[in-house]
Amino acid sequence: MASMGSRIVSLLTTGKYAPVINFARRFSVSHQQWSRHSKVGFIGLGQMGGPMAVNLIQKGHSVVVYDLSSEATERLQDEGAEVAKSPAEVASKADRIISMLPNSEHVRTCYTADDGIFQSVQAGTLILDSSTIDPTVSKEMAGLAVKKGAVFMDAPVSGGVPAAKGGTLTFMVGGEEQEFEAARELLSAMGKNIVLCGRVGSGQAVKICNNMLLAITMIGVSETMNLGMRLGLDPKVMAGTINTATGRCWSSDTYNPVPGVLPNVPSSNDYQGGFLTALMLKDLGLAQNAATATNSPTPLGAVAHQIYKLMSNTYLSERDFSSVFRFLQEPHKKEDGN
């Protein structure tokens, strides 16, 4: 029997988009045409996109940026970026474009609106979308890109804000193998693990599976730490022991949800400055949609989805997703401090 991953990828690479993807396989843009000094467009300068764009500049790339937030664009302008007034203007000035947006509808708007990328994209442009969205939307955008003579690849990321700032992200890329080297060359300025997962949409498939697991492990670590603390254990001693034992995982040893256990993580900064609960809820929703479409049982993923849905009805919606620890400690609180 096919694995869940292979069934998801099969679902995403067949059907109504197959003719477009088959054409895309025949359409190739050699990465050698892109000079290191040609402009790179970057759209979406949030907590992840902003540091990613800064890393491009620091690695010597000429960057033109766009974001709805003038504060965000001003920060990048101070770093040396050129600021555009719309995604269309970015596309008119750059032959490589990276987008980092909150959800599927933001991506559709950014690419297809009257002032969107596809209004002025240049033939031969390489487009890398690092948003986490529905894989079918990635395939839809890839089809539209082909009609413009461009190449679209999905390239969602993992690693969180610290990795975005440090340039150590993992990129999960979906696209054609002959274009991957060009994508890897650019993405390496922002990450250290650049993985080709399959055709367009496959990067998104891997990402939503990864984030479902991340949510599950974060809830598990939060439950465990809360129980241990109520049993009188020191959280640092407990975390240190777990991190040398069989319960060790990223949610415990790198991103521990208990305030004060680790420095420089959101839990030690009142859960500010990380990956928002609302975004984790969105990703879990994408995973549940994929599970339904592929008839894949995901009981823990479904429970995680419900827990983050409850959290999103509280003040924790705009805090880092590791705030599930606080939610489990104080599930009755609807507002901060109340």
XYZ file of C-alpha atoms in Angstrom:
338
model
C 0.000 0.000 0.000
C 1.309 3.461 -0.859
C 2.515 5.609 2.016
C 0.624 8.718 3.096
C 3.387 10.913 1.628
C 3.331 9.193 -1.758
C -0.464 9.375 -1.914
C -0.418 13.104 -1.138
C 2.234 13.765 -3.786
C 0.326 11.633 -6.295
C -2.825 13.601 -5.592
C -0.999 16.883 -6.034
C 0.763 15.969 -9.282
C -2.183 14.546 -11.205
C -5.620 15.756 -12.229
C -6.630 18.998 -13.849
C -3.159 20.573 -13.544
C -1.359 17.648 -15.189
C -1.268 19.181 -18.722
C 0.248 22.375 -17.341
C 2.838 20.502 -15.295
C 3.705 18.288 -18.260
C 4.339 21.430 -20.303
C 6.373 22.893 -17.440
C 8.599 19.829 -17.504
C 9.455 20.601 -21.111
C 9.995 24.290 -20.347
C 13.428 24.985 -18.889
C 15.249 28.173 -17.999
C 18.977 27.754 -17.560
C 20.180 29.206 -14.269
C 23.349 30.369 -16.023
C 21.462 33.340 -17.465
C 21.149 34.917 -14.016
C 24.065 37.075 -13.008
C 24.816 37.388 -9.307
C 24.383 41.121 -9.839
C 20.867 40.885 -11.334
C 18.080 42.048 -9.055
C 16.204 39.747 -6.714
C 12.641 40.699 -5.823
C 11.330 39.940 -2.329
C 7.655 40.293 -1.394
C 6.470 39.824 2.199
C 8.714 41.253 4.906
C 7.200 39.832 8.077
C 9.010 38.110 10.925
C 10.368 35.489 8.542
C 10.560 37.371 5.237
C 12.305 40.428 6.657
C 15.367 38.564 7.971
C 15.471 36.418 4.833
C 15.655 39.518 2.640
C 18.364 40.996 4.884
C 20.439 37.835 4.428
C 20.186 38.187 0.648
C 21.512 41.747 0.879
C 24.301 40.735 3.237
C 25.331 37.966 0.831
C 25.803 40.547 -1.915
C 22.499 40.414 -3.794
C 20.794 43.530 -5.116
C 17.241 43.363 -3.734
C 13.995 45.175 -4.530
C 11.241 44.678 -1.943
C 7.530 45.171 -1.411
C 5.303 44.873 1.641
C 2.036 46.459 2.727
C 3.824 47.709 5.848
C 5.816 50.887 5.259
C 7.662 50.222 8.499
C 8.848 46.876 7.136
C 9.991 48.345 3.823
C 11.779 51.196 5.591
C 13.765 48.672 7.640
C 14.882 46.937 4.448
C 15.627 50.254 2.767
C 17.961 51.013 5.666
C 19.697 47.695 4.895
C 20.230 48.743 1.280
C 17.141 47.433 -0.520
C 15.220 49.297 -3.202
C 11.523 49.706 -2.341
C 8.795 49.080 -4.935
C 5.208 50.305 -4.794
C 3.576 47.031 -5.861
C 4.317 43.378 -6.661
C 4.022 44.291 -10.346
C 6.823 46.832 -9.967
C 8.983 44.211 -8.262
C 8.367 41.831 -11.176
C 9.280 44.514 -13.710
C 12.673 45.030 -12.053
C 13.748 41.535 -11.012
C 14.366 38.265 -12.855
C 14.299 36.236 -9.629
C 11.428 36.708 -7.186
C 10.811 35.307 -3.704
C 7.483 35.652 -1.922
C 6.812 34.972 1.774
C 3.117 35.504 2.534
C 0.646 34.378 5.230
C -1.816 32.190 3.322
C -3.179 30.941 -0.003
C -5.391 33.945 -0.692
C -2.553 36.376 -0.035
C -0.471 34.459 -2.587
C -3.259 34.466 -5.183
C -3.745 38.213 -4.747
C -0.027 38.956 -4.856
C 0.359 37.080 -8.135
C -2.914 37.661 -9.998
C -4.256 41.080 -8.908
C -4.214 44.090 -11.222
C -0.941 45.172 -9.592
C 0.285 41.615 -9.118
C 3.401 39.803 -10.231
C 1.884 38.255 -13.342
C 0.960 41.671 -14.735
C 4.592 42.481 -15.495
C 6.673 39.355 -14.889
C 9.522 38.996 -17.367
C 9.918 35.884 -19.496
C 12.580 33.647 -17.975
C 11.959 34.820 -14.402
C 12.519 32.299 -11.614
C 9.799 32.560 -8.938
C 10.200 30.920 -5.529
C 7.232 31.040 -3.161
C 8.256 30.363 0.442
C 4.759 30.801 1.868
C 3.041 27.800 3.449
C -0.138 27.347 1.423
C -2.462 24.780 -0.109
C -0.334 22.720 -2.539
C -3.004 23.025 -5.241
C -2.558 26.808 -5.164
C 1.164 26.331 -5.808
C 0.286 24.212 -8.836
C -2.209 26.836 -9.999
C 0.438 29.583 -9.777
C 2.939 27.362 -11.585
C 0.498 26.968 -14.451
C -0.026 30.715 -14.720
C 3.733 31.286 -14.607
C 4.260 28.938 -17.557
C 1.849 31.032 -19.618
C 4.070 34.045 -18.908
C 7.240 32.186 -19.829
C 8.387 32.055 -16.193
C 9.234 29.219 -13.797
C 7.426 28.880 -10.457
C 8.638 26.628 -7.645
C 7.230 26.236 -4.151
C 9.899 26.532 -1.452
C 8.354 26.674 2.042
C 10.719 26.879 4.998
C 11.329 25.351 8.387
C 13.421 26.595 11.277
C 11.501 29.554 12.634
C 12.587 33.139 13.193
C 16.003 32.264 14.708
C 16.923 30.277 11.584
C 15.573 33.037 9.321
C 17.838 35.532 11.083
C 20.797 33.174 11.127
C 20.460 32.090 7.510
C 20.105 28.426 8.506
C 16.589 27.669 7.240
C 15.563 24.406 5.624
C 13.845 24.919 2.250
C 11.479 22.228 0.969
C 11.392 22.755 -2.781
C 8.835 21.551 -5.285
C 9.699 21.919 -8.960
C 11.587 20.505 -11.901
C 15.028 19.030 -11.297
C 16.609 20.979 -14.165
C 15.687 24.257 -12.426
C 16.648 23.163 -8.925
C 20.291 24.232 -9.126
C 19.244 27.805 -9.873
C 16.825 27.750 -6.949
C 19.404 26.226 -4.611
C 21.997 28.838 -5.512
C 19.653 31.639 -4.449
C 18.095 29.901 -1.450
C 21.529 29.054 -0.056
C 21.916 32.727 0.840
C 19.094 32.219 3.364
C 19.352 28.584 4.405
C 21.670 25.629 4.840
C 19.410 22.729 3.885
C 17.875 23.007 0.413
C 15.908 19.855 -0.433
C 14.168 18.986 -3.703
C 11.020 17.153 -2.610
C 9.485 16.473 -6.033
C 7.385 18.351 -8.546
C 5.546 21.614 -7.881
C 3.385 21.246 -4.773
C 5.635 18.637 -3.165
C 7.445 21.199 -1.026
C 4.102 22.287 0.401
C 3.104 18.662 1.002
C 6.261 18.055 3.036
C 5.830 21.329 4.924
C 2.269 20.711 6.068
C 3.219 17.199 7.212
C 6.220 18.615 9.081
C 4.154 21.310 10.795
C 1.500 18.831 11.842
C 4.240 16.824 13.566
C 5.704 20.012 15.066
C 2.350 20.978 16.584
C 1.880 17.484 18.004
C 5.337 17.423 19.610
C 4.940 20.948 21.001
C 1.683 19.957 22.668
C 3.338 16.792 24.006
C 6.304 18.682 25.453
C 3.965 21.281 26.974
C 1.798 18.613 28.618
C 4.881 16.832 29.930
C 6.524 19.951 31.336
C 3.282 21.116 32.941
C 2.769 17.724 34.609
C 6.360 17.545 35.827
C 6.225 21.047 37.303
C 2.984 20.201 39.120
C 4.771 17.164 40.523
C 7.352 19.560 41.981
C 10.119 19.162 39.413
C 12.424 22.013 38.442
C 11.674 22.741 34.752
C 15.338 23.201 33.806
C 16.340 19.942 35.443
C 13.411 18.178 33.829
C 14.123 19.590 30.358
C 17.828 18.752 30.692
C 16.992 15.168 31.591
C 14.465 14.756 28.765
C 16.993 16.170 26.309
C 19.406 13.342 27.110
C 16.682 10.697 27.155
C 14.197 9.154 24.727
C 11.750 12.065 24.904
C 14.221 14.425 23.277
C 12.877 16.474 20.330
C 13.241 19.931 18.765
C 10.284 21.276 20.742
C 12.137 20.416 23.933
C 15.842 20.944 23.296
C 15.744 23.905 20.889
C 12.395 25.669 21.355
C 11.267 24.716 24.845
C 7.823 26.172 25.654
C 8.482 26.841 29.360
C 9.579 30.404 30.173
C 13.147 30.586 31.440
C 14.266 27.107 30.412
C 16.056 28.366 27.299
C 17.217 31.907 26.470
C 16.436 33.615 23.180
C 13.259 31.664 22.410
C 9.727 33.112 22.379
C 8.673 31.392 25.619
C 11.308 33.433 27.459
C 10.012 36.632 25.807
C 6.344 36.358 26.788
C 5.837 34.243 23.632
C 6.582 37.203 21.382
C 8.576 37.181 18.165
C 7.971 33.691 16.840
C 5.574 31.629 14.727
C 2.056 32.767 15.548
C -0.596 30.415 16.909
C -2.942 31.684 14.179
C -0.462 30.575 11.501
C -0.020 27.162 13.089
C -3.815 26.811 13.065
C -3.786 27.623 9.344
C -1.111 25.002 8.637
C -2.940 22.365 10.674
C -6.069 23.137 8.673
C -4.124 22.511 5.456
C -2.884 19.198 6.862
C -6.407 18.146 7.802
C -7.671 19.042 4.320
C -4.924 16.887 2.808
C -5.709 14.042 5.221
C -9.367 14.144 4.199
C -8.504 14.260 0.491
C -6.185 11.234 0.782
C -8.301 9.296 3.302
C -5.345 9.360 5.734
C -6.084 8.865 9.446
C -4.439 11.632 11.491
C -6.047 11.401 14.952
C -3.294 13.331 16.737
C -3.199 15.920 13.965
C -6.950 16.395 14.335
C -6.646 16.885 18.109
C -3.777 19.346 17.616
C -5.938 21.266 15.144
C -8.732 21.546 17.703
C -6.371 22.665 20.480
C -4.924 25.436 18.324
C -8.415 26.415 17.238
C -9.344 26.901 20.908
C -6.149 28.882 21.482
C -6.982 31.111 18.534
C -10.084 32.262 20.391
C -7.876 33.716 23.129
C -5.172 36.369 23.348
C -2.691 33.600 22.483
C -3.760 33.772 18.838
C -1.097 36.451 18.265
C 1.568 34.787 20.389
C 4.069 32.124 19.407
C 2.611 28.654 18.963
C 4.692 27.377 21.912
C 2.255 29.320 24.102
C 0.235 26.098 24.120
C 2.128 25.524 27.388
C 0.489 28.604 28.879
C -2.871 27.544 27.458
C -2.612 24.154 29.168
C -1.628 25.833 32.410
C -4.446 28.390 32.271
C -7.102 27.192 29.778
C -9.769 29.416 31.331
C -8.011 32.685 30.446
C -9.445 34.565 27.461
C -7.334 37.717 27.740
C -3.783 38.326 28.872
C -3.806 38.577 32.628
C -7.579 37.959 32.997
